[in-house]
């Protein structure tokens, strides 16, 4: 039975459906990225690399016109992609119609897409060098857009969400340690180094630097008791860093194991 003319998709709807399948990984009948999304992923990585390299004056001086031209080409490419995504979003029932398109444009991924291209158009002819550099840093958000193509990002999100209670506890322990250690070092060192340890807020920087095991540079205890306590604090800091790291590692390992088991089940079903 042939579908009636009213049931047939218009050329625009057929083109939009095809565009949606090219841009939305979940809409593809087969797993993996489309060629279009692979090209976009390469462009995101290239744009991020160029943004990083451009901040080095020596590299930028070698070919200043290259960076300008590359930015123009990439900005236009991402603008076309953004417009295409807004058009293709109509295939999703949530984003149909004008109101739906607006809803799509204020979604997190769409906002990141927009922020990735705005700096180029906003800084054209800019005279404020500081504002120019600040806005150009937003271009690094292009790398975040790779998350829409990566199952690993979803696994990481699930891992963090599944261990949010343990991570919250470890954060609370870290905050408590910061307060206790900064208070103790204030008592031990305040009279000897009022500039560095004259108050608990001043000593708090030392606690952060020591507990995160990055060292404390020009802020060091001078009393024997202060140095002994600093050593103990540094040792405790190793455990403080290891605690959330271990929680996340275990959670991520569980998520990957579940994905492997699901893949094995899917393979068995297809084999049958």
PDB file of C-alpha atoms in Angstrom:
ATOM      1  CA  UNK A   1       0.000   0.000   0.000  1.00  0.00           C
ATOM      2  CA  UNK A   2       1.495   3.283  -1.113  1.00  0.00           C
ATOM      3  CA  UNK A   3       1.461   6.182   1.369  1.00  0.00           C
ATOM      4  CA  UNK A   4      -0.736   9.142   0.447  1.00  0.00           C
ATOM      5  CA  UNK A   5       0.751  12.474  -0.553  1.00  0.00           C
ATOM      6  CA  UNK A   6      -0.036  13.864   2.903  1.00  0.00           C
ATOM      7  CA  UNK A   7       1.967  11.052   4.494  1.00  0.00           C
ATOM      8  CA  UNK A   8       4.985  11.516   2.278  1.00  0.00           C
ATOM      9  CA  UNK A   9       7.791  13.614   3.716  1.00  0.00           C
ATOM     10  CA  UNK A  10       8.510  16.840   1.907  1.00  0.00           C
ATOM     11  CA  UNK A  11      11.961  17.279   0.359  1.00  0.00           C
ATOM     12  CA  UNK A  12      12.836  19.671   3.198  1.00  0.00           C
ATOM     13  CA  UNK A  13      11.786  17.167   5.883  1.00  0.00           C
ATOM     14  CA  UNK A  14      13.733  14.382   4.168  1.00  0.00           C
ATOM     15  CA  UNK A  15      16.808  16.612   3.963  1.00  0.00           C
ATOM     16  CA  UNK A  16      16.403  17.644   7.608  1.00  0.00           C
ATOM     17  CA  UNK A  17      16.121  13.998   8.692  1.00  0.00           C
ATOM     18  CA  UNK A  18      19.284  13.161   6.779  1.00  0.00           C
ATOM     19  CA  UNK A  19      21.053  16.144   8.333  1.00  0.00           C
ATOM     20  CA  UNK A  20      19.916  15.069  11.813  1.00  0.00           C
ATOM     21  CA  UNK A  21      21.313  11.570  11.296  1.00  0.00           C
ATOM     22  CA  UNK A  22      24.620  13.059  10.148  1.00  0.00           C
ATOM     23  CA  UNK A  23      24.947  15.345  13.185  1.00  0.00           C
ATOM     24  CA  UNK A  24      23.289  13.412  16.014  1.00  0.00           C
ATOM     25  CA  UNK A  25      25.170  10.201  16.955  1.00  0.00           C
ATOM     26  CA  UNK A  26      22.143   8.696  18.725  1.00  0.00           C
ATOM     27  CA  UNK A  27      20.047   8.980  15.551  1.00  0.00           C
ATOM     28  CA  UNK A  28      22.321   6.729  13.498  1.00  0.00           C
ATOM     29  CA  UNK A  29      21.052   3.196  12.796  1.00  0.00           C
ATOM     30  CA  UNK A  30      24.593   1.856  13.298  1.00  0.00           C
ATOM     31  CA  UNK A  31      26.970   2.619  16.179  1.00  0.00           C
ATOM     32  CA  UNK A  32      29.874   5.007  15.768  1.00  0.00           C
ATOM     33  CA  UNK A  33      30.328   8.489  14.389  1.00  0.00           C
ATOM     34  CA  UNK A  34      29.261   9.665  10.978  1.00  0.00           C
ATOM     35  CA  UNK A  35      31.866  11.056   8.609  1.00  0.00           C
ATOM     36  CA  UNK A  36      30.473  14.527   9.309  1.00  0.00           C
ATOM     37  CA  UNK A  37      30.945  14.189  13.047  1.00  0.00           C
ATOM     38  CA  UNK A  38      34.433  12.782  12.553  1.00  0.00           C
ATOM     39  CA  UNK A  39      35.351  15.842  10.513  1.00  0.00           C
ATOM     40  CA  UNK A  40      33.851  18.088  13.193  1.00  0.00           C
ATOM     41  CA  UNK A  41      35.846  16.286  15.894  1.00  0.00           C
ATOM     42  CA  UNK A  42      39.054  16.830  13.900  1.00  0.00           C
ATOM     43  CA  UNK A  43      38.218  20.515  13.450  1.00  0.00           C
ATOM     44  CA  UNK A  44      37.549  20.917  17.183  1.00  0.00           C
ATOM     45  CA  UNK A  45      40.894  19.347  18.039  1.00  0.00           C
ATOM     46  CA  UNK A  46      42.694  21.431  15.399  1.00  0.00           C
ATOM     47  CA  UNK A  47      41.039  24.667  16.568  1.00  0.00           C
ATOM     48  CA  UNK A  48      41.982  23.955  20.179  1.00  0.00           C
ATOM     49  CA  UNK A  49      45.590  23.186  19.232  1.00  0.00           C
ATOM     50  CA  UNK A  50      45.842  26.416  17.225  1.00  0.00           C
ATOM     51  CA  UNK A  51      44.385  28.401  20.124  1.00  0.00           C
ATOM     52  CA  UNK A  52      47.040  26.992  22.444  1.00  0.00           C
ATOM     53  CA  UNK A  53      49.896  27.545  19.987  1.00  0.00           C
ATOM     54  CA  UNK A  54      48.783  31.100  19.247  1.00  0.00           C
ATOM     55  CA  UNK A  55      49.400  32.121  22.852  1.00  0.00           C
ATOM     56  CA  UNK A  56      53.151  31.531  22.336  1.00  0.00           C
ATOM     57  CA  UNK A  57      54.621  34.745  20.836  1.00  0.00           C
ATOM     58  CA  UNK A  58      57.529  32.919  19.159  1.00  0.00           C
ATOM     59  CA  UNK A  59      55.223  30.518  17.328  1.00  0.00           C
ATOM     60  CA  UNK A  60      52.729  33.239  16.427  1.00  0.00           C
ATOM     61  CA  UNK A  61      55.498  35.423  14.988  1.00  0.00           C
ATOM     62  CA  UNK A  62      56.534  32.653  12.586  1.00  0.00           C
ATOM     63  CA  UNK A  63      53.257  32.816  10.652  1.00  0.00           C
ATOM     64  CA  UNK A  64      50.852  35.462  11.977  1.00  0.00           C
ATOM     65  CA  UNK A  65      48.695  35.424   8.846  1.00  0.00           C
ATOM     66  CA  UNK A  66      48.283  31.652   9.108  1.00  0.00           C
ATOM     67  CA  UNK A  67      46.614  31.926  12.503  1.00  0.00           C
ATOM     68  CA  UNK A  68      44.327  34.731  11.300  1.00  0.00           C
ATOM     69  CA  UNK A  69      43.285  32.821   8.189  1.00  0.00           C
ATOM     70  CA  UNK A  70      42.795  29.590  10.122  1.00  0.00           C
ATOM     71  CA  UNK A  71      40.595  31.329  12.658  1.00  0.00           C
ATOM     72  CA  UNK A  72      38.409  32.805   9.904  1.00  0.00           C
ATOM     73  CA  UNK A  73      37.974  29.436   8.186  1.00  0.00           C
ATOM     74  CA  UNK A  74      37.293  27.560  11.419  1.00  0.00           C
ATOM     75  CA  UNK A  75      34.880  30.184  12.726  1.00  0.00           C
ATOM     76  CA  UNK A  76      32.856  30.043   9.511  1.00  0.00           C
ATOM     77  CA  UNK A  77      32.881  26.226   9.580  1.00  0.00           C
ATOM     78  CA  UNK A  78      31.600  26.148  13.150  1.00  0.00           C
ATOM     79  CA  UNK A  79      28.980  28.786  12.318  1.00  0.00           C
ATOM     80  CA  UNK A  80      27.668  26.595   9.490  1.00  0.00           C
ATOM     81  CA  UNK A  81      27.653  23.611  11.845  1.00  0.00           C
ATOM     82  CA  UNK A  82      25.761  25.576  14.514  1.00  0.00           C
ATOM     83  CA  UNK A  83      23.077  26.684  12.047  1.00  0.00           C
ATOM     84  CA  UNK A  84      22.819  23.118  10.718  1.00  0.00           C
ATOM     85  CA  UNK A  85      22.294  21.768  14.230  1.00  0.00           C
ATOM     86  CA  UNK A  86      19.561  24.307  14.921  1.00  0.00           C
ATOM     87  CA  UNK A  87      17.795  23.290  11.698  1.00  0.00           C
ATOM     88  CA  UNK A  88      18.249  19.555  12.293  1.00  0.00           C
ATOM     89  CA  UNK A  89      16.994  19.820  15.880  1.00  0.00           C
ATOM     90  CA  UNK A  90      13.449  19.916  14.478  1.00  0.00           C
ATOM     91  CA  UNK A  91      13.640  16.133  14.042  1.00  0.00           C
ATOM     92  CA  UNK A  92      13.593  15.797  17.819  1.00  0.00           C
ATOM     93  CA  UNK A  93       9.995  16.159  19.096  1.00  0.00           C
ATOM     94  CA  UNK A  94      11.245  18.310  21.972  1.00  0.00           C
ATOM     95  CA  UNK A  95      12.619  20.956  19.630  1.00  0.00           C
ATOM     96  CA  UNK A  96       9.996  21.246  16.905  1.00  0.00           C
ATOM     97  CA  UNK A  97       8.627  24.620  15.929  1.00  0.00           C
ATOM     98  CA  UNK A  98       9.982  28.046  16.784  1.00  0.00           C
ATOM     99  CA  UNK A  99       9.618  27.550  20.537  1.00  0.00           C
ATOM    100  CA  UNK A 100      11.373  24.193  20.253  1.00  0.00           C
ATOM    101  CA  UNK A 101      14.279  25.722  18.357  1.00  0.00           C
ATOM    102  CA  UNK A 102      14.658  28.366  21.066  1.00  0.00           C
ATOM    103  CA  UNK A 103      14.578  25.596  23.676  1.00  0.00           C
ATOM    104  CA  UNK A 104      17.349  23.825  21.776  1.00  0.00           C
ATOM    105  CA  UNK A 105      19.443  26.996  21.516  1.00  0.00           C
ATOM    106  CA  UNK A 106      19.442  27.413  25.307  1.00  0.00           C
ATOM    107  CA  UNK A 107      20.368  23.781  25.952  1.00  0.00           C
ATOM    108  CA  UNK A 108      23.864  23.229  27.445  1.00  0.00           C
ATOM    109  CA  UNK A 109      25.510  21.794  24.314  1.00  0.00           C
ATOM    110  CA  UNK A 110      24.006  24.453  22.048  1.00  0.00           C
ATOM    111  CA  UNK A 111      25.246  27.199  24.376  1.00  0.00           C
ATOM    112  CA  UNK A 112      28.754  25.711  24.269  1.00  0.00           C
ATOM    113  CA  UNK A 113      28.539  25.598  20.466  1.00  0.00           C
ATOM    114  CA  UNK A 114      27.552  29.265  20.404  1.00  0.00           C
ATOM    115  CA  UNK A 115      30.259  30.321  22.866  1.00  0.00           C
ATOM    116  CA  UNK A 116      32.819  28.548  20.709  1.00  0.00           C
ATOM    117  CA  UNK A 117      32.158  30.871  17.756  1.00  0.00           C
ATOM    118  CA  UNK A 118      31.133  34.126  19.445  1.00  0.00           C
ATOM    119  CA  UNK A 119      34.684  35.282  20.359  1.00  0.00           C
ATOM    120  CA  UNK A 120      35.713  35.514  16.718  1.00  0.00           C
ATOM    121  CA  UNK A 121      32.798  37.753  15.777  1.00  0.00           C
ATOM    122  CA  UNK A 122      32.898  39.792  18.997  1.00  0.00           C
ATOM    123  CA  UNK A 123      36.640  40.564  18.828  1.00  0.00           C
ATOM    124  CA  UNK A 124      36.809  41.661  15.208  1.00  0.00           C
ATOM    125  CA  UNK A 125      38.368  45.134  15.320  1.00  0.00           C
ATOM    126  CA  UNK A 126      38.734  45.034  19.098  1.00  0.00           C
ATOM    127  CA  UNK A 127      41.234  47.460  20.602  1.00  0.00           C
ATOM    128  CA  UNK A 128      41.266  46.178  24.189  1.00  0.00           C
ATOM    129  CA  UNK A 129      44.055  43.590  24.175  1.00  0.00           C
ATOM    130  CA  UNK A 130      43.124  42.140  27.562  1.00  0.00           C
ATOM    131  CA  UNK A 131      39.468  41.692  26.608  1.00  0.00           C
ATOM    132  CA  UNK A 132      40.580  40.179  23.301  1.00  0.00           C
ATOM    133  CA  UNK A 133      42.709  37.536  25.059  1.00  0.00           C
ATOM    134  CA  UNK A 134      39.977  36.842  27.589  1.00  0.00           C
ATOM    135  CA  UNK A 135      37.338  36.283  24.936  1.00  0.00           C
ATOM    136  CA  UNK A 136      39.653  34.152  22.824  1.00  0.00           C
ATOM    137  CA  UNK A 137      40.079  31.758  25.743  1.00  0.00           C
ATOM    138  CA  UNK A 138      36.424  30.822  25.271  1.00  0.00           C
ATOM    139  CA  UNK A 139      37.483  29.107  22.043  1.00  0.00           C
ATOM    140  CA  UNK A 140      38.883  26.308  24.194  1.00  0.00           C
ATOM    141  CA  UNK A 141      35.262  25.328  24.872  1.00  0.00           C
ATOM    142  CA  UNK A 142      35.371  23.706  21.452  1.00  0.00           C
ATOM    143  CA  UNK A 143      37.235  20.834  23.056  1.00  0.00           C
ATOM    144  CA  UNK A 144      34.393  20.326  25.517  1.00  0.00           C
ATOM    145  CA  UNK A 145      32.065  19.679  22.573  1.00  0.00           C
ATOM    146  CA  UNK A 146      33.902  16.445  21.882  1.00  0.00           C
ATOM    147  CA  UNK A 147      32.036  15.140  24.901  1.00  0.00           C
ATOM    148  CA  UNK A 148      28.874  14.752  22.827  1.00  0.00           C
ATOM    149  CA  UNK A 149      30.706  12.163  20.704  1.00  0.00           C
ATOM    150  CA  UNK A 150      32.385  10.230  23.502  1.00  0.00           C
ATOM    151  CA  UNK A 151      30.851   7.396  25.499  1.00  0.00           C
ATOM    152  CA  UNK A 152      33.669   7.871  27.999  1.00  0.00           C
ATOM    153  CA  UNK A 153      32.206  11.238  29.020  1.00  0.00           C
ATOM    154  CA  UNK A 154      28.906   9.545  29.784  1.00  0.00           C
ATOM    155  CA  UNK A 155      30.693   6.852  31.758  1.00  0.00           C
ATOM    156  CA  UNK A 156      32.579   9.486  33.732  1.00  0.00           C
ATOM    157  CA  UNK A 157      29.369  11.359  34.485  1.00  0.00           C
ATOM    158  CA  UNK A 158      27.711   8.137  35.665  1.00  0.00           C
ATOM    159  CA  UNK A 159      30.730   7.338  37.802  1.00  0.00           C
ATOM    160  CA  UNK A 160      30.720  10.747  39.496  1.00  0.00           C
ATOM    161  CA  UNK A 161      26.951  10.685  39.960  1.00  0.00           C
ATOM    162  CA  UNK A 162      27.036   7.176  41.418  1.00  0.00           C
ATOM    163  CA  UNK A 163      29.726   8.133  43.937  1.00  0.00           C
ATOM    164  CA  UNK A 164      28.463  11.612  44.761  1.00  0.00           C
ATOM    165  CA  UNK A 165      27.923  10.717  48.439  1.00  0.00           C
ATOM    166  CA  UNK A 166      31.484   9.429  48.898  1.00  0.00           C
ATOM    167  CA  UNK A 167      32.908  12.404  47.001  1.00  0.00           C
ATOM    168  CA  UNK A 168      30.890  14.818  49.137  1.00  0.00           C
ATOM    169  CA  UNK A 169      32.246  13.186  52.290  1.00  0.00           C
ATOM    170  CA  UNK A 170      35.816  13.423  51.008  1.00  0.00           C
ATOM    171  CA  UNK A 171      35.258  17.092  50.158  1.00  0.00           C
ATOM    172  CA  UNK A 172      33.970  17.756  53.651  1.00  0.00           C
ATOM    173  CA  UNK A 173      37.016  16.010  55.123  1.00  0.00           C
ATOM    174  CA  UNK A 174      39.289  18.129  52.921  1.00  0.00           C
ATOM    175  CA  UNK A 175      37.620  21.363  54.050  1.00  0.00           C
ATOM    176  CA  UNK A 176      37.863  20.294  57.697  1.00  0.00           C
ATOM    177  CA  UNK A 177      41.558  19.483  57.274  1.00  0.00           C
ATOM    178  CA  UNK A 178      42.206  22.868  55.677  1.00  0.00           C
ATOM    179  CA  UNK A 179      40.576  24.677  58.583  1.00  0.00           C
ATOM    180  CA  UNK A 180      42.308  22.605  61.269  1.00  0.00           C
ATOM    181  CA  UNK A 181      45.800  22.779  59.727  1.00  0.00           C
ATOM    182  CA  UNK A 182      45.594  26.506  59.015  1.00  0.00           C
ATOM    183  CA  UNK A 183      44.425  27.119  62.585  1.00  0.00           C
ATOM    184  CA  UNK A 184      47.251  25.078  64.104  1.00  0.00           C
ATOM    185  CA  UNK A 185      49.973  26.611  61.952  1.00  0.00           C
ATOM    186  CA  UNK A 186      48.576  30.048  62.848  1.00  0.00           C
ATOM    187  CA  UNK A 187      49.031  29.276  66.538  1.00  0.00           C
ATOM    188  CA  UNK A 188      52.563  27.927  66.000  1.00  0.00           C
ATOM    189  CA  UNK A 189      53.908  30.520  63.535  1.00  0.00           C
ATOM    190  CA  UNK A 190      51.898  33.749  63.885  1.00  0.00           C
ATOM    191  CA  UNK A 191      54.277  35.402  66.354  1.00  0.00           C
ATOM    192  CA  UNK A 192      57.331  34.538  64.249  1.00  0.00           C
ATOM    193  CA  UNK A 193      55.945  35.307  60.770  1.00  0.00           C
ATOM    194  CA  UNK A 194      53.006  37.694  61.074  1.00  0.00           C
ATOM    195  CA  UNK A 195      53.042  38.495  57.358  1.00  0.00           C
ATOM    196  CA  UNK A 196      52.636  34.874  56.283  1.00  0.00           C
ATOM    197  CA  UNK A 197      50.804  33.356  59.250  1.00  0.00           C
ATOM    198  CA  UNK A 198      49.393  36.398  61.058  1.00  0.00           C
ATOM    199  CA  UNK A 199      45.812  35.209  60.647  1.00  0.00           C
ATOM    200  CA  UNK A 200      43.970  32.014  59.828  1.00  0.00           C
ATOM    201  CA  UNK A 201      42.950  33.268  56.361  1.00  0.00           C
ATOM    202  CA  UNK A 202      46.638  33.994  55.615  1.00  0.00           C
ATOM    203  CA  UNK A 203      47.625  30.553  56.863  1.00  0.00           C
ATOM    204  CA  UNK A 204      44.902  28.999  54.736  1.00  0.00           C
ATOM    205  CA  UNK A 205      46.982  29.456  51.559  1.00  0.00           C
ATOM    206  CA  UNK A 206      49.816  27.529  53.164  1.00  0.00           C
ATOM    207  CA  UNK A 207      47.385  24.744  54.102  1.00  0.00           C
ATOM    208  CA  UNK A 208      46.019  24.509  50.563  1.00  0.00           C
ATOM    209  CA  UNK A 209      49.504  24.390  49.027  1.00  0.00           C
ATOM    210  CA  UNK A 210      50.790  21.829  51.528  1.00  0.00           C
ATOM    211  CA  UNK A 211      47.775  19.496  51.571  1.00  0.00           C
ATOM    212  CA  UNK A 212      47.752  19.371  47.776  1.00  0.00           C
ATOM    213  CA  UNK A 213      51.458  18.461  47.886  1.00  0.00           C
ATOM    214  CA  UNK A 214      52.546  21.254  45.538  1.00  0.00           C
ATOM    215  CA  UNK A 215      54.939  22.695  48.124  1.00  0.00           C
ATOM    216  CA  UNK A 216      54.712  26.072  49.744  1.00  0.00           C
ATOM    217  CA  UNK A 217      57.572  28.015  48.164  1.00  0.00           C
ATOM    218  CA  UNK A 218      58.282  31.255  49.990  1.00  0.00           C
ATOM    219  CA  UNK A 219      55.867  30.483  52.861  1.00  0.00           C
ATOM    220  CA  UNK A 220      57.630  28.057  55.193  1.00  0.00           C
ATOM    221  CA  UNK A 221      57.467  27.448  58.959  1.00  0.00           C
ATOM    222  CA  UNK A 222      60.585  28.482  60.907  1.00  0.00           C
ATOM    223  CA  UNK A 223      59.904  26.981  64.326  1.00  0.00           C
ATOM    224  CA  UNK A 224      60.671  23.353  65.137  1.00  0.00           C
ATOM    225  CA  UNK A 225      57.059  22.699  66.081  1.00  0.00           C
ATOM    226  CA  UNK A 226      55.851  24.374  62.893  1.00  0.00           C
ATOM    227  CA  UNK A 227      58.204  22.351  60.709  1.00  0.00           C
ATOM    228  CA  UNK A 228      57.180  19.103  62.410  1.00  0.00           C
ATOM    229  CA  UNK A 229      53.524  19.924  61.919  1.00  0.00           C
ATOM    230  CA  UNK A 230      54.200  20.897  58.277  1.00  0.00           C
ATOM    231  CA  UNK A 231      55.723  17.478  57.647  1.00  0.00           C
ATOM    232  CA  UNK A 232      52.708  15.724  59.143  1.00  0.00           C
ATOM    233  CA  UNK A 233      50.392  17.927  57.106  1.00  0.00           C
ATOM    234  CA  UNK A 234      52.207  17.050  53.887  1.00  0.00           C
ATOM    235  CA  UNK A 235      51.873  13.327  54.657  1.00  0.00           C
ATOM    236  CA  UNK A 236      48.172  13.704  55.392  1.00  0.00           C
ATOM    237  CA  UNK A 237      47.823  15.633  52.138  1.00  0.00           C
ATOM    238  CA  UNK A 238      48.891  12.562  50.154  1.00  0.00           C
ATOM    239  CA  UNK A 239      45.968  10.644  51.605  1.00  0.00           C
ATOM    240  CA  UNK A 240      43.581  13.527  51.024  1.00  0.00           C
ATOM    241  CA  UNK A 241      44.423  13.575  47.308  1.00  0.00           C
ATOM    242  CA  UNK A 242      44.353   9.767  47.047  1.00  0.00           C
ATOM    243  CA  UNK A 243      40.905   9.409  48.618  1.00  0.00           C
ATOM    244  CA  UNK A 244      38.750  11.024  45.854  1.00  0.00           C
ATOM    245  CA  UNK A 245      41.122   9.652  43.219  1.00  0.00           C
ATOM    246  CA  UNK A 246      40.515   6.106  44.451  1.00  0.00           C
ATOM    247  CA  UNK A 247      36.756   6.659  44.611  1.00  0.00           C
ATOM    248  CA  UNK A 248      36.623   7.933  41.030  1.00  0.00           C
ATOM    249  CA  UNK A 249      38.954   5.216  39.736  1.00  0.00           C
ATOM    250  CA  UNK A 250      36.799   2.471  41.258  1.00  0.00           C
ATOM    251  CA  UNK A 251      33.584   4.053  39.963  1.00  0.00           C
ATOM    252  CA  UNK A 252      34.979   4.517  36.455  1.00  0.00           C
ATOM    253  CA  UNK A 253      36.237   0.918  36.446  1.00  0.00           C
ATOM    254  CA  UNK A 254      32.748  -0.301  37.387  1.00  0.00           C
ATOM    255  CA  UNK A 255      31.181   1.774  34.613  1.00  0.00           C
ATOM    256  CA  UNK A 256      33.596   0.407  32.011  1.00  0.00           C
ATOM    257  CA  UNK A 257      32.965  -3.139  33.214  1.00  0.00           C
ATOM    258  CA  UNK A 258      29.217  -2.651  32.788  1.00  0.00           C
ATOM    259  CA  UNK A 259      29.783  -1.303  29.280  1.00  0.00           C
ATOM    260  CA  UNK A 260      31.910  -4.340  28.360  1.00  0.00           C
ATOM    261  CA  UNK A 261      29.261  -6.700  29.729  1.00  0.00           C
ATOM    262  CA  UNK A 262      26.551  -4.869  27.773  1.00  0.00           C
ATOM    263  CA  UNK A 263      28.650  -5.060  24.590  1.00  0.00           C
ATOM    264  CA  UNK A 264      29.158  -8.789  25.120  1.00  0.00           C
ATOM    265  CA  UNK A 265      25.408  -9.309  25.606  1.00  0.00           C
ATOM    266  CA  UNK A 266      24.658  -7.344  22.435  1.00  0.00           C
ATOM    267  CA  UNK A 267      27.163  -9.478  20.522  1.00  0.00           C
ATOM    268  CA  UNK A 268      25.559 -12.692  21.777  1.00  0.00           C
ATOM    269  CA  UNK A 269      22.089 -11.459  20.782  1.00  0.00           C
ATOM    270  CA  UNK A 270      23.286 -10.589  17.281  1.00  0.00           C
ATOM    271  CA  UNK A 271      24.990 -13.979  16.963  1.00  0.00           C
ATOM    272  CA  UNK A 272      21.730 -15.740  17.775  1.00  0.00           C
TER     273      UNK A 272
END
